[in-house]
């Protein structure tokens, strides 16, 4: 079997404190510690911003929020879905 995938590049300036499930699929030892959120509940997710653009540059992007399910049969697979896509912008100082 063969498969070809075209996907968005991983951003380097904005990192969630939980790590990234999808990054673990291409960098096996990438950190990933999901933040459980019960139905009808809210949680705060910390984002670490390390701009890699020149001062004065306006950076625009999209933060994708995903869900995650572990131990999916067969073989305890992982899966997730992309939920909201939140646009953001900031100016590098």
Coordinates of C-alpha atoms in Angstrom, one line a residue:
X1 CA 0.0 0.0 0.0
X2 CA 1.2 3.5 -0.6
X3 CA -0.2 6.9 0.4
X4 CA 0.6 10.5 -0.4
X5 CA -0.6 13.3 1.8
X6 CA -0.5 17.0 1.3
X7 CA -0.9 18.9 4.6
X8 CA -0.4 22.4 6.0
X9 CA 3.0 23.1 7.4
X10 CA 3.5 23.2 11.2
X11 CA 3.9 26.7 12.4
X12 CA 6.9 27.5 14.5
X13 CA 6.0 30.7 16.2
X14 CA 2.9 29.6 18.1
X15 CA 3.1 26.5 20.3
X16 CA 0.3 25.1 22.6
X17 CA 1.4 24.0 26.1
X18 CA -0.2 20.6 25.3
X19 CA 2.0 19.9 22.3
X20 CA 0.5 18.8 19.0
X21 CA -1.0 15.4 18.3
X22 CA -0.4 15.8 14.5
X23 CA 3.3 16.7 15.0
X24 CA 3.8 13.4 16.7
X25 CA 2.9 11.7 13.4
X26 CA 6.0 13.2 11.8
X27 CA 8.3 13.7 14.8
X28 CA 7.7 10.7 17.0
X29 CA 9.2 12.1 20.2
X30 CA 7.3 15.5 20.0
X31 CA 5.5 16.3 23.3
X32 CA 1.8 15.7 23.5
X33 CA -0.3 16.0 26.6
X34 CA -4.0 16.5 25.8
X35 CA -6.2 18.9 27.9
X36 CA -9.4 17.0 28.8
X37 CA -12.5 19.2 28.6
X38 CA -15.8 17.7 29.8
X39 CA -19.1 18.4 28.0
X40 CA -20.4 21.9 28.7
X41 CA -17.1 22.8 30.5
X42 CA -14.4 25.3 29.6
X43 CA -10.6 25.1 30.0
X44 CA -7.7 27.6 29.4
X45 CA -5.1 26.5 26.9
X46 CA -1.7 28.3 27.2
X47 CA -0.1 29.3 23.9
X48 CA 3.6 30.1 23.7
X49 CA 4.4 32.8 21.1
X50 CA 8.0 33.0 19.8
X51 CA 7.8 35.3 16.8
X52 CA 10.3 34.5 14.0
X53 CA 9.6 37.5 11.9
X54 CA 11.4 40.9 11.8
X55 CA 10.2 43.7 14.2
X56 CA 7.3 45.6 12.7
X57 CA 6.0 42.6 10.7
X58 CA 2.3 41.8 11.0
X59 CA 1.9 38.0 11.3
X60 CA -1.4 36.4 10.4
X61 CA -2.3 32.7 10.9
X62 CA -4.9 30.3 12.0
X63 CA -5.0 28.3 15.2
X64 CA -6.6 24.9 14.6
X65 CA -8.3 23.3 17.6
X66 CA -8.7 19.5 17.5
X67 CA -10.3 16.8 19.5
X68 CA -8.4 13.6 20.3
X69 CA -9.5 10.0 20.9
X70 CA -7.0 7.3 22.1
X71 CA -7.2 3.5 22.2
X72 CA -9.4 3.2 19.0
X73 CA -9.6 -0.4 17.9
X74 CA -8.0 -2.2 16.3
X75 CA -4.6 -1.9 17.9
X76 CA -5.2 1.2 20.2
X77 CA -4.9 3.7 17.4
X78 CA -5.2 7.5 17.9
X79 CA -7.6 9.7 16.0
X80 CA -8.7 13.3 16.1
X81 CA -10.8 15.8 14.2
X82 CA -10.2 19.4 13.3
X83 CA -12.8 21.5 15.1
X84 CA -12.8 25.3 15.0
X85 CA -10.2 27.3 13.0
X86 CA -9.5 30.5 14.9
X87 CA -7.7 33.3 12.9
X88 CA -5.2 35.4 14.7
X89 CA -2.9 38.4 13.9
X90 CA -0.1 40.2 15.9
X91 CA 2.6 42.7 15.2
X92 CA 6.2 41.8 16.1
X93 CA 7.8 44.3 18.4

